[in-house]
Amino acid sequence: MTTTDSFMQALQQAEQTGNVDALVALHAPDVTLRNLTAQTWEGQDGARAFWEAYLGAFDRIRSEFTRSQENDGLGVMEWEATGQVRGGHELAYRGVSLIDIEGEQVKAFRTYYDSAAFVTPVSS
């Protein structure tokens, strides 16, 4: 099993259980994490904060990986997530996540996705 496979499996487990321990354990002590915001999370404490905030944004969420590949220290994952925003509307959105791998740990995580899915539709 590749580090990318382990990452995908740990993320799906975290989404199902709400427990991010196995996912955080895959991150290197000096990991950096970035999403579409200007913020960067650093270290395993930052990884825990990042993933807990991610799960906290939803009443439920499930990522399905449509394609993945790992080569020369880079893991690429295409995915579609479906669920419900915390206290709000259903959503489905797609994105791509990249992980830099050193040894068997995630050294950096970056994710790019369709943020329009988070905007509540306007009723007429």
PDB file of C-alpha atoms in Angstrom:
ATOM      1  CA  MET A   1       0.000   0.000   0.000  1.00  0.00           C
ATOM      2  CA  THR A   2       1.365   3.426  -0.923  1.00  0.00           C
ATOM      3  CA  THR A   3       1.378   6.434   1.405  1.00  0.00           C
ATOM      4  CA  THR A   4      -1.272   7.967  -0.868  1.00  0.00           C
ATOM      5  CA  ASP A   5      -3.482   4.887  -0.401  1.00  0.00           C
ATOM      6  CA  SER A   6      -2.992   5.078   3.375  1.00  0.00           C
ATOM      7  CA  PHE A   7      -3.851   8.778   3.310  1.00  0.00           C
ATOM      8  CA  MET A   8      -7.085   8.223   1.366  1.00  0.00           C
ATOM      9  CA  GLN A   9      -8.102   5.389   3.676  1.00  0.00           C
ATOM     10  CA  ALA A  10      -7.334   7.420   6.826  1.00  0.00           C
ATOM     11  CA  LEU A  11      -9.292  10.417   5.509  1.00  0.00           C
ATOM     12  CA  GLN A  12     -12.350   8.286   4.775  1.00  0.00           C
ATOM     13  CA  GLN A  13     -12.070   6.732   8.248  1.00  0.00           C
ATOM     14  CA  ALA A  14     -11.889  10.201   9.831  1.00  0.00           C
ATOM     15  CA  GLU A  15     -14.954  11.294   7.862  1.00  0.00           C
ATOM     16  CA  GLN A  16     -16.897   8.256   9.094  1.00  0.00           C
ATOM     17  CA  THR A  17     -15.823   8.354  12.743  1.00  0.00           C
ATOM     18  CA  GLY A  18     -14.871  11.973  13.417  1.00  0.00           C
ATOM     19  CA  ASN A  19     -11.525  10.750  14.807  1.00  0.00           C
ATOM     20  CA  VAL A  20      -8.503  12.270  13.039  1.00  0.00           C
ATOM     21  CA  ASP A  21      -5.771  10.417  14.989  1.00  0.00           C
ATOM     22  CA  ALA A  22      -4.838   7.927  12.233  1.00  0.00           C
ATOM     23  CA  LEU A  23      -4.850  10.698   9.624  1.00  0.00           C
ATOM     24  CA  VAL A  24      -2.693  13.040  11.718  1.00  0.00           C
ATOM     25  CA  ALA A  25      -0.256  10.177  12.406  1.00  0.00           C
ATOM     26  CA  LEU A  26       0.583  10.083   8.675  1.00  0.00           C
ATOM     27  CA  HIS A  27       1.846  13.679   8.775  1.00  0.00           C
ATOM     28  CA  ALA A  28       5.519  14.490   9.371  1.00  0.00           C
ATOM     29  CA  PRO A  29       6.385  16.589  12.454  1.00  0.00           C
ATOM     30  CA  ASP A  30       7.167  19.574  10.190  1.00  0.00           C
ATOM     31  CA  VAL A  31       4.274  19.138   7.739  1.00  0.00           C
ATOM     32  CA  THR A  32       2.574  22.140   6.121  1.00  0.00           C
ATOM     33  CA  LEU A  33      -1.071  22.132   5.014  1.00  0.00           C
ATOM     34  CA  ARG A  34      -2.804  24.588   2.687  1.00  0.00           C
ATOM     35  CA  ASN A  35      -6.255  24.965   1.175  1.00  0.00           C
ATOM     36  CA  LEU A  36      -7.850  27.803  -0.805  1.00  0.00           C
ATOM     37  CA  THR A  37      -7.501  30.222   2.116  1.00  0.00           C
ATOM     38  CA  ALA A  38      -4.344  32.261   2.692  1.00  0.00           C
ATOM     39  CA  GLN A  39      -3.609  30.335   5.890  1.00  0.00           C
ATOM     40  CA  THR A  40      -0.899  27.687   6.284  1.00  0.00           C
ATOM     41  CA  TRP A  41      -1.093  25.111   9.070  1.00  0.00           C
ATOM     42  CA  GLU A  42       2.204  23.724  10.361  1.00  0.00           C
ATOM     43  CA  GLY A  43       3.320  20.653  12.310  1.00  0.00           C
ATOM     44  CA  GLN A  44       1.213  17.829  13.672  1.00  0.00           C
ATOM     45  CA  ASP A  45      -0.737  20.224  15.909  1.00  0.00           C
ATOM     46  CA  GLY A  46      -1.525  22.249  12.790  1.00  0.00           C
ATOM     47  CA  ALA A  47      -2.536  19.070  10.948  1.00  0.00           C
ATOM     48  CA  ARG A  48      -4.915  18.160  13.772  1.00  0.00           C
ATOM     49  CA  ALA A  49      -6.419  21.675  13.742  1.00  0.00           C
ATOM     50  CA  PHE A  50      -6.756  21.567   9.940  1.00  0.00           C
ATOM     51  CA  TRP A  51      -8.535  18.199   9.838  1.00  0.00           C
ATOM     52  CA  GLU A  52     -10.746  18.917  12.854  1.00  0.00           C
ATOM     53  CA  ALA A  53     -11.825  22.220  11.254  1.00  0.00           C
ATOM     54  CA  TYR A  54     -12.519  20.378   7.990  1.00  0.00           C
ATOM     55  CA  LEU A  55     -14.748  17.811   9.701  1.00  0.00           C
ATOM     56  CA  GLY A  56     -16.346  20.521  11.851  1.00  0.00           C
ATOM     57  CA  ALA A  57     -17.607  22.329   8.764  1.00  0.00           C
ATOM     58  CA  PHE A  58     -20.010  19.473   7.979  1.00  0.00           C
ATOM     59  CA  ASP A  59     -22.884  17.581   9.563  1.00  0.00           C
ATOM     60  CA  ARG A  60     -21.649  14.747   7.343  1.00  0.00           C
ATOM     61  CA  ILE A  61     -19.089  14.423   4.557  1.00  0.00           C
ATOM     62  CA  ARG A  62     -17.791  11.583   2.408  1.00  0.00           C
ATOM     63  CA  SER A  63     -14.928  11.746  -0.064  1.00  0.00           C
ATOM     64  CA  GLU A  64     -14.815   9.321  -2.969  1.00  0.00           C
ATOM     65  CA  PHE A  65     -11.500   9.152  -4.782  1.00  0.00           C
ATOM     66  CA  THR A  66     -11.901   8.891  -8.550  1.00  0.00           C
ATOM     67  CA  ARG A  67      -8.206   8.739  -9.424  1.00  0.00           C
ATOM     68  CA  SER A  68      -4.931   8.649  -7.574  1.00  0.00           C
ATOM     69  CA  GLN A  69      -1.279   8.212  -8.368  1.00  0.00           C
ATOM     70  CA  GLU A  70       1.975   8.296  -6.442  1.00  0.00           C
ATOM     71  CA  ASN A  71       5.350   8.786  -8.062  1.00  0.00           C
ATOM     72  CA  ASP A  72       8.706  10.272  -7.009  1.00  0.00           C
ATOM     73  CA  GLY A  73       7.466  11.574  -3.665  1.00  0.00           C
ATOM     74  CA  LEU A  74       4.244  13.134  -4.968  1.00  0.00           C
ATOM     75  CA  GLY A  75       0.754  11.776  -4.353  1.00  0.00           C
ATOM     76  CA  VAL A  76      -2.103  13.124  -6.481  1.00  0.00           C
ATOM     77  CA  MET A  77      -5.750  12.468  -5.628  1.00  0.00           C
ATOM     78  CA  GLU A  78      -8.836  13.498  -7.582  1.00  0.00           C
ATOM     79  CA  TRP A  79     -12.004  13.287  -5.548  1.00  0.00           C
ATOM     80  CA  GLU A  80     -15.652  14.175  -5.166  1.00  0.00           C
ATOM     81  CA  ALA A  81     -17.112  14.914  -1.761  1.00  0.00           C
ATOM     82  CA  THR A  82     -20.787  14.809  -0.870  1.00  0.00           C
ATOM     83  CA  GLY A  83     -22.475  15.698   2.378  1.00  0.00           C
ATOM     84  CA  GLN A  84     -24.177  18.456   4.297  1.00  0.00           C
ATOM     85  CA  VAL A  85     -22.694  21.720   5.530  1.00  0.00           C
ATOM     86  CA  ARG A  86     -23.041  22.122   9.310  1.00  0.00           C
ATOM     87  CA  GLY A  87     -26.642  23.195   9.953  1.00  0.00           C
ATOM     88  CA  GLY A  88     -27.207  23.868   6.275  1.00  0.00           C
ATOM     89  CA  HIS A  89     -27.565  22.652   2.744  1.00  0.00           C
ATOM     90  CA  GLU A  90     -26.538  19.497   0.934  1.00  0.00           C
ATOM     91  CA  LEU A  91     -23.478  19.814  -1.234  1.00  0.00           C
ATOM     92  CA  ALA A  92     -21.336  17.975  -3.731  1.00  0.00           C
ATOM     93  CA  TYR A  93     -18.013  19.301  -4.920  1.00  0.00           C
ATOM     94  CA  ARG A  94     -14.890  18.111  -6.676  1.00  0.00           C
ATOM     95  CA  GLY A  95     -11.248  18.791  -6.189  1.00  0.00           C
ATOM     96  CA  VAL A  96      -7.650  17.681  -6.326  1.00  0.00           C
ATOM     97  CA  SER A  97      -5.286  17.165  -3.416  1.00  0.00           C
ATOM     98  CA  LEU A  98      -1.522  16.832  -3.564  1.00  0.00           C
ATOM     99  CA  ILE A  99       0.780  15.377  -0.945  1.00  0.00           C
ATOM    100  CA  ASP A 100       4.543  15.609  -0.839  1.00  0.00           C
ATOM    101  CA  ILE A 101       5.860  12.380   0.653  1.00  0.00           C
ATOM    102  CA  GLU A 102       9.105  11.903   2.527  1.00  0.00           C
ATOM    103  CA  GLY A 103       9.726   8.387   3.782  1.00  0.00           C
ATOM    104  CA  GLU A 104       6.189   7.216   4.469  1.00  0.00           C
ATOM    105  CA  GLN A 105       4.987  10.525   5.878  1.00  0.00           C
ATOM    106  CA  VAL A 106       3.121  13.486   4.411  1.00  0.00           C
ATOM    107  CA  LYS A 107       5.557  16.404   4.313  1.00  0.00           C
ATOM    108  CA  ALA A 108       3.094  18.839   2.674  1.00  0.00           C
ATOM    109  CA  PHE A 109      -0.619  18.775   1.839  1.00  0.00           C
ATOM    110  CA  ARG A 110      -2.329  21.099  -0.650  1.00  0.00           C
ATOM    111  CA  THR A 111      -5.921  20.925  -1.801  1.00  0.00           C
ATOM    112  CA  TYR A 112      -7.828  22.746  -4.537  1.00  0.00           C
ATOM    113  CA  TYR A 113     -11.602  22.520  -4.888  1.00  0.00           C
ATOM    114  CA  ASP A 114     -14.759  24.191  -6.128  1.00  0.00           C
ATOM    115  CA  SER A 115     -15.564  26.615  -3.304  1.00  0.00           C
ATOM    116  CA  ALA A 116     -18.820  27.709  -4.992  1.00  0.00           C
ATOM    117  CA  ALA A 117     -20.465  24.598  -3.541  1.00  0.00           C
ATOM    118  CA  PHE A 118     -20.244  26.191  -0.082  1.00  0.00           C
ATOM    119  CA  VAL A 119     -22.389  29.173  -1.017  1.00  0.00           C
ATOM    120  CA  THR A 120     -26.007  28.689  -0.009  1.00  0.00           C
ATOM    121  CA  PRO A 121     -28.280  28.880  -3.052  1.00  0.00           C
ATOM    122  CA  VAL A 122     -30.389  32.034  -3.117  1.00  0.00           C
ATOM    123  CA  SER A 123     -34.146  31.443  -3.019  1.00  0.00           C
ATOM    124  CA  SER A 124     -36.319  33.521  -5.307  1.00  0.00           C
TER     125      SER A 124
END
